């Protein structure tokens, strides 16, 4: 099973592909941060990010897109723009018939650490125990996408288990 985790944003968009096969440990296939030029119009920035996401969709057989739900910030303009980026990503996933799992920050923390009030240090420590994460990560957005993908993997596994017992 391959999960694409996305930490949505229009300045920096974190993404991570995590794979888990039956009887094996989770493996990070690829992760990174996409960005769009600040001097471009917002529609052009969306197009640039959308094209990059489509390339990822085309490169891998993705079983599920795990994406963080929006949380309300003080800056409403930023929140609206991030919501628009999320909408574009959800549209692209729907176009490719990719299952989508949306998670709140507490759900992501719970899935990775077992504690929905975990702090950043606790999340980082547990994630590094669960999956090999490169030291070269520059931005929190990329790391956040990795833990979102891991939450997606956990959520999907639970969903399949629940469905198989019904």
Coordinates of N, CA and C in Angstrom, one line a residue:
X1 N 0.8 -1.2 0.0 CA 0.0 0.0 0.0 C 0.9 1.2 0.0
X2 N 0.6 2.2 -0.8 CA 1.3 3.4 -0.9 C 0.4 4.6 -0.6
X3 N 0.9 5.4 0.4 CA 0.1 6.5 0.9 C 0.9 7.8 0.5
X4 N 0.2 8.8 -0.1 CA 0.8 10.1 -0.3 C 0.3 11.0 0.8
X5 N 1.2 11.5 1.6 CA 0.8 12.5 2.6 C 1.1 13.9 2.1
X6 N 0.2 14.8 2.4 CA 0.4 16.2 1.9 C 0.1 17.1 3.1
X7 N 1.0 18.0 3.3 CA 0.8 19.2 4.2 C 0.6 20.3 3.3
X8 N -0.7 20.8 3.1 CA -1.0 21.7 2.1 C -0.5 23.2 2.4
X9 N -0.1 23.8 1.4 CA 0.3 25.2 1.5 C 0.6 25.7 0.1
X10 N 0.7 27.0 -0.1 CA 1.0 27.5 -1.5 C 2.4 28.1 -1.5
X11 N 2.9 28.5 -0.4 CA 4.3 28.9 -0.4 C 5.2 27.7 -0.4
X12 N 4.9 26.8 0.5 CA 5.6 25.5 0.6 C 4.6 24.4 0.8
X13 N 4.6 23.4 0.0 CA 3.7 22.2 0.2 C 4.5 21.0 0.4
X14 N 4.4 20.4 1.6 CA 5.1 19.2 1.9 C 4.4 18.0 1.4
X15 N 5.2 17.0 0.8 CA 4.6 15.8 0.4 C 5.6 14.6 0.8
X16 N 5.0 13.5 1.0 CA 5.7 12.3 1.3 C 5.0 11.0 0.9
X17 N 5.7 10.1 0.3 CA 5.2 8.8 -0.1 C 5.7 7.7 0.8
X18 N 4.8 7.1 1.5 CA 5.2 6.0 2.4 C 4.5 4.7 1.9
X19 N 5.3 3.7 1.9 CA 4.8 2.4 1.4 C 4.9 1.4 2.6
X20 N 3.9 0.5 2.6 CA 3.9 -0.6 3.6 C 3.3 -1.8 2.9
X21 N 4.1 -2.8 2.9 CA 3.6 -4.1 2.4 C 3.4 -5.1 3.5
X22 N 2.5 -6.0 3.4 CA 2.2 -7.0 4.4 C 3.5 -7.6 4.9
X23 N 3.7 -7.6 6.2 CA 4.9 -8.2 6.8 C 6.2 -7.4 6.8
X24 N 6.1 -6.2 6.3 CA 7.3 -5.4 6.2 C 7.1 -4.1 7.0
X25 N 8.2 -3.4 7.2 CA 8.2 -2.1 7.9 C 7.9 -1.0 6.9
X26 N 7.3 0.0 7.4 CA 7.0 1.2 6.5 C 8.3 1.7 5.9
X27 N 8.2 2.2 4.7 CA 9.4 2.7 4.0 C 9.0 4.0 3.3
X28 N 9.9 5.0 3.5 CA 9.7 6.3 2.9 C 10.3 6.2 1.5
X29 N 9.4 6.3 0.5 CA 9.8 6.2 -0.9 C 10.4 7.6 -1.4
X30 N 9.8 8.6 -1.0 CA 10.2 10.0 -1.5 C 9.5 11.0 -0.6
X31 N 10.1 12.1 -0.4 CA 9.5 13.2 0.3 C 10.2 14.5 -0.2
X32 N 9.5 15.6 0.0 CA 10.0 16.9 -0.4 C 9.1 18.0 -0.2
X33 N 9.5 19.2 -0.6 CA 8.7 20.4 -0.5 C 8.6 21.0 -1.8
X34 N 7.4 21.3 -2.2 CA 7.1 22.0 -3.5 C 6.9 23.4 -3.1
X35 N 7.3 24.3 -4.0 CA 7.0 25.7 -3.8 C 6.6 26.4 -5.1
X36 N 6.0 27.5 -4.9 CA 5.6 28.3 -6.1 C 6.2 29.7 -6.0
X37 N 6.6 30.3 -7.1 CA 7.2 31.6 -7.0 C 6.3 32.7 -6.4
X38 N 6.8 33.4 -5.5 CA 6.0 34.5 -4.8 C 5.6 35.6 -5.8
X39 N 6.3 35.8 -6.9 CA 6.0 36.9 -7.8 C 4.9 36.5 -8.8
X40 N 4.5 35.2 -8.8 CA 3.4 34.8 -9.7 C 2.0 35.1 -9.1
X41 N 1.0 35.2 -10.0 CA -0.3 35.3 -9.5 C -0.8 34.1 -8.8
X42 N -1.8 34.2 -7.9 CA -2.2 33.0 -7.2 C -2.7 31.9 -8.1
X43 N -3.5 32.2 -9.2 CA -3.9 31.1 -10.1 C -2.7 30.4 -10.7
X44 N -1.6 31.2 -11.1 CA -0.4 30.5 -11.6 C 0.3 29.7 -10.6
X45 N 0.3 30.1 -9.3 CA 0.9 29.4 -8.3 C 0.2 28.0 -8.1
X46 N -1.2 28.1 -8.1 CA -2.0 26.9 -8.1 C -1.6 25.9 -9.2
X47 N -1.5 26.5 -10.4 CA -1.2 25.7 -11.6 C 0.1 25.0 -11.4
X48 N 1.1 25.7 -11.0 CA 2.5 25.2 -10.8 C 2.4 24.0 -9.8
X49 N 1.8 24.2 -8.6 CA 1.7 23.2 -7.6 C 0.9 22.0 -8.2
X50 N -0.2 22.3 -8.9 CA -1.1 21.2 -9.4 C -0.3 20.3 -10.4
X51 N 0.5 21.0 -11.2 CA 1.2 20.2 -12.2 C 2.3 19.3 -11.5
X52 N 2.8 19.8 -10.4 CA 3.8 19.0 -9.7 C 3.1 17.8 -9.0
X53 N 2.0 18.0 -8.4 CA 1.2 17.0 -7.8 C 0.8 15.9 -8.8
X54 N 0.3 16.4 -10.0 CA -0.1 15.4 -11.0 C 1.1 14.5 -11.4
X55 N 2.3 15.1 -11.5 CA 3.5 14.3 -11.8 C 3.7 13.2 -10.8
X56 N 3.5 13.5 -9.5 CA 3.7 12.5 -8.4 C 2.6 11.5 -8.6
X57 N 1.3 11.9 -8.8 CA 0.3 10.9 -9.1 C 0.6 10.0 -10.2
X58 N 1.2 10.5 -11.3 CA 1.6 9.7 -12.4 C 2.8 8.8 -12.2
X59 N 3.7 9.2 -11.3 CA 4.9 8.5 -11.1 C 4.7 7.2 -10.2
X60 N 3.7 7.3 -9.3 CA 3.5 6.2 -8.3 C 2.1 5.7 -8.4
X61 N 1.9 4.4 -8.0 CA 0.5 3.9 -7.9 C 0.1 4.2 -6.4
X62 N -0.7 5.2 -6.3 CA -1.0 5.7 -4.9 C -2.4 5.1 -4.5
X63 N -2.4 4.5 -3.4 CA -3.6 3.8 -2.9 C -4.5 4.8 -2.1
X64 N -3.8 5.8 -1.5 CA -4.6 6.8 -0.7 C -3.8 8.1 -0.6
X65 N -4.6 9.2 -0.6 CA -4.0 10.5 -0.3 C -4.4 10.8 1.1
X66 N -3.5 11.1 2.0 CA -3.7 11.5 3.3 C -3.4 13.0 3.4
X67 N -4.3 13.8 3.8 CA -4.1 15.2 3.8 C -4.6 15.8 5.1
X68 N -3.9 16.9 5.6 CA -4.3 17.5 6.8 C -5.5 18.4 6.6
X69 N -6.5 18.3 7.5 CA -7.6 19.3 7.5 C -7.1 20.6 7.9
X70 N -7.8 21.6 7.5 CA -7.4 23.0 7.8 C -7.7 23.3 9.3
X71 N -6.8 24.0 9.9 CA -7.1 24.5 11.2 C -7.2 26.0 11.1
X72 N -8.0 26.7 11.8 CA -8.2 28.1 11.7 C -7.0 28.8 12.2
X73 N -6.5 29.7 11.4 CA -5.4 30.6 11.9 C -5.8 32.0 12.1
X74 N -5.0 32.8 12.6 CA -5.3 34.2 12.8 C -5.4 34.9 11.5
X75 N -4.6 34.5 10.5 CA -4.6 35.1 9.2 C -5.6 34.5 8.3
X76 N -6.8 35.0 8.2 CA -7.9 34.4 7.4 C -7.5 34.4 5.9
X77 N -6.7 35.3 5.4 CA -6.4 35.3 4.0 C -5.5 34.1 3.7
X78 N -4.6 33.8 4.6 CA -3.7 32.6 4.4 C -4.6 31.3 4.5
X79 N -5.5 31.3 5.4 CA -6.3 30.1 5.6 C -7.2 29.9 4.3
X80 N -7.7 30.9 3.8 CA -8.5 30.8 2.5 C -7.6 30.3 1.4
X81 N -6.4 30.8 1.2 CA -5.5 30.3 0.2 C -5.1 28.9 0.3
X82 N -4.9 28.5 1.6 CA -4.5 27.1 1.8 C -5.7 26.2 1.5
X83 N -6.9 26.7 1.9 CA -8.1 25.9 1.6 C -8.3 25.7 0.0
X84 N -7.9 26.7 -0.7 CA -8.0 26.6 -2.2 C -7.0 25.6 -2.7
X85 N -5.8 25.6 -2.1 CA -4.8 24.6 -2.5 C -5.3 23.2 -2.2
X86 N -5.9 23.0 -1.0 CA -6.5 21.7 -0.6 C -7.6 21.3 -1.6
X87 N -8.4 22.3 -2.0 CA -9.5 22.0 -3.0 C -8.9 21.5 -4.3
X88 N -7.8 22.1 -4.8 CA -7.2 21.7 -6.0 C -6.6 20.3 -5.9
X89 N -6.0 20.0 -4.7 CA -5.4 18.7 -4.5 C -6.5 17.6 -4.5
X90 N -7.6 17.9 -3.8 CA -8.7 17.0 -3.7 C -9.3 16.7 -5.0
X91 N -9.4 17.8 -5.8 CA -9.9 17.7 -7.2 C -9.0 16.7 -8.0
X92 N -7.7 16.9 -7.9 CA -6.8 16.0 -8.7 C -6.9 14.6 -8.2
X93 N -7.0 14.4 -6.9 CA -7.2 13.0 -6.4 C -8.5 12.4 -6.9
X94 N -9.6 13.2 -6.9 CA -10.8 12.7 -7.4 C -10.8 12.3 -8.9
X95 N -10.1 13.1 -9.6 CA -9.9 12.9 -11.0 C -9.2 11.6 -11.3
X96 N -8.3 11.2 -10.4 CA -7.5 10.0 -10.6 C -8.1 8.8 -9.8
X97 N -9.3 9.1 -9.2 CA -10.0 8.1 -8.4 C -9.2 7.5 -7.2
X98 N -8.4 8.4 -6.6 CA -7.6 8.1 -5.4 C -8.4 8.3 -4.2
X99 N -8.4 7.3 -3.3 CA -9.1 7.4 -2.0 C -8.4 8.5 -1.2
X100 N -9.3 9.3 -0.5 CA -8.7 10.4 0.3 C -9.1 10.2 1.8
X101 N -8.1 10.4 2.6 CA -8.3 10.4 4.1 C -7.8 11.7 4.6
X102 N -8.8 12.4 5.3 CA -8.4 13.7 5.9 C -8.3 13.6 7.4
X103 N -7.3 14.2 7.9 CA -6.9 14.1 9.4 C -6.8 15.5 10.0
X104 N -7.2 15.6 11.2 CA -7.0 16.8 12.0 C -5.6 16.7 12.7
X105 N -5.0 17.8 13.1 CA -3.7 17.6 13.8 C -3.8 16.7 15.0
X106 N -4.8 16.7 15.8 CA -4.8 15.7 16.9 C -4.9 14.3 16.5
X107 N -5.6 14.0 15.4 CA -5.7 12.7 14.8 C -4.3 12.2 14.3
X108 N -3.6 13.1 13.7 CA -2.3 12.8 13.2 C -1.3 12.4 14.4
X109 N -1.4 13.3 15.4 CA -0.6 13.0 16.6 C -0.9 11.7 17.3
X110 N -2.2 11.4 17.4 CA -2.7 10.1 18.0 C -2.2 9.0 17.2
X111 N -2.3 9.0 15.8 CA -1.9 7.9 15.0 C -0.4 7.6 15.1
X112 N 0.4 8.7 15.2 CA 1.9 8.5 15.2 C 2.4 8.2 16.6
X113 N 1.9 8.9 17.6 CA 2.5 8.8 19.0 C 1.6 8.0 20.0
X114 N 0.3 7.9 19.6 CA -0.7 7.3 20.6 C -1.2 8.4 21.6
X115 N -0.8 9.6 21.4 CA -1.2 10.7 22.3 C -1.6 11.9 21.5
X116 N -2.9 12.4 21.5 CA -3.3 13.4 20.7 C -2.8 14.8 21.1
X117 N -2.2 14.9 22.2 CA -1.6 16.2 22.6 C -0.1 16.2 22.6
X118 N 0.5 15.3 21.8 CA 1.9 15.2 21.7 C 2.5 16.5 21.1
X119 N 3.7 16.9 21.6 CA 4.3 18.1 21.1 C 5.3 17.7 19.9
X120 N 5.8 18.7 19.3 CA 6.7 18.5 18.1 C 7.8 17.5 18.4
X121 N 8.5 17.7 19.5 CA 9.6 16.8 19.9 C 9.2 15.4 20.0
X122 N 8.0 15.1 20.6 CA 7.5 13.8 20.8 C 7.2 13.1 19.5
X123 N 6.6 13.9 18.6 CA 6.2 13.4 17.3 C 7.4 13.1 16.5
X124 N 8.4 14.0 16.5 CA 9.7 13.7 15.8 C 10.4 12.5 16.3
X125 N 10.5 12.3 17.6 CA 11.1 11.1 18.2 C 10.4 9.9 17.8
X126 N 9.1 9.8 17.9 CA 8.3 8.6 17.6 C 8.4 8.3 16.1
X127 N 8.3 9.3 15.2 CA 8.3 9.1 13.8 C 9.7 8.5 13.4
X128 N 10.8 9.0 14.0 CA 12.1 8.5 13.7 C 12.3 7.0 14.1
X129 N 11.5 6.6 15.1 CA 11.5 5.2 15.6 C 10.8 4.3 14.6
X130 N 9.7 4.9 14.0 CA 8.8 4.1 13.1 C 9.3 4.0 11.7
X131 N 10.0 5.0 11.2 CA 10.4 5.0 9.8 C 11.7 5.7 9.6
X132 N 12.5 5.3 8.7 CA 13.8 5.9 8.4 C 13.6 7.2 7.7
X133 N 14.0 8.3 8.4 CA 13.8 9.7 7.8 C 15.1 10.3 7.6
X134 N 15.3 10.8 6.4 CA 16.6 11.4 6.0 C 16.9 12.6 6.9
X135 N 18.2 12.8 7.2 CA 18.7 13.9 7.9 C 18.6 15.2 7.1
X136 N 18.4 15.1 5.8 CA 18.5 16.3 4.9 C 17.2 17.1 4.8
X137 N 16.2 16.7 5.6 CA 15.0 17.5 5.6 C 15.2 18.9 6.1
X138 N 14.8 19.9 5.2 CA 15.0 21.3 5.5 C 13.8 22.0 6.2
X139 N 12.6 21.6 5.8 CA 11.5 22.3 6.2 C 10.5 21.4 7.0
X140 N 9.8 22.0 8.0 CA 8.8 21.2 8.8 C 7.7 20.7 7.9
X141 N 7.4 21.4 6.8 CA 6.4 21.0 5.9 C 6.6 19.6 5.3
X142 N 7.8 19.3 5.0 CA 8.2 17.9 4.5 C 8.0 16.9 5.6
X143 N 8.6 17.2 6.8 CA 8.4 16.3 8.0 C 6.9 16.1 8.3
X144 N 6.2 17.1 8.3 CA 4.7 17.0 8.6 C 4.0 16.1 7.6
X145 N 4.4 16.2 6.3 CA 3.9 15.3 5.3 C 4.2 13.9 5.5
X146 N 5.4 13.6 6.1 CA 5.7 12.2 6.4 C 4.8 11.7 7.5
X147 N 4.6 12.5 8.5 CA 3.8 12.0 9.6 C 2.3 11.9 9.2
X148 N 1.9 12.8 8.3 CA 0.5 12.7 7.7 C 0.4 11.4 6.9
X149 N 1.4 11.1 6.1 CA 1.3 9.8 5.4 C 1.3 8.6 6.3
X150 N 2.0 8.7 7.4 CA 2.0 7.6 8.4 C 0.7 7.5 9.1
X151 N 0.0 8.6 9.4 CA -1.3 8.6 9.9 C -2.3 8.0 8.9
X152 N -2.1 8.3 7.6 CA -2.9 7.8 6.6 C -2.8 6.3 6.5
X153 N -1.6 5.8 6.7 CA -1.4 4.3 6.6 C -2.1 3.7 7.8
X154 N -2.0 4.3 9.0 CA -2.6 3.7 10.2 C -4.1 3.8 10.1
X155 N -4.6 4.9 9.6 CA -6.1 5.0 9.4 C -6.6 4.1 8.4
X156 N -5.9 3.9 7.3 CA -6.4 3.0 6.3 C -6.4 1.5 6.8
X157 N -5.3 1.2 7.5 CA -5.2 -0.2 8.1 C -6.4 -0.4 9.0
X158 N -6.7 0.6 9.9 CA -7.8 0.4 10.8 C -9.1 0.3 10.1
X159 N -9.3 1.1 9.0 CA -10.5 1.0 8.3 C -10.7 -0.3 7.6
X160 N -9.6 -0.9 7.1 CA -9.7 -2.2 6.4 C -10.0 -3.3 7.5
X161 N -9.4 -3.2 8.6 CA -9.6 -4.1 9.7 C -11.1 -4.1 10.1
X162 N -11.6 -2.9 10.3 CA -13.0 -2.7 10.7 C -13.9 -3.3 9.6
X163 N -13.6 -3.0 8.4 CA -14.5 -3.5 7.3 C -14.4 -5.0 7.2
X164 N -13.2 -5.6 7.4 CA -13.1 -7.0 7.3 C -13.8 -7.8 8.4
X165 N -14.1 -7.1 9.6 CA -14.7 -7.8 10.7 C -16.2 -7.6 10.6
X166 N -16.8 -6.8 9.7 CA -18.2 -6.6 9.7 C -18.9 -7.8 8.9

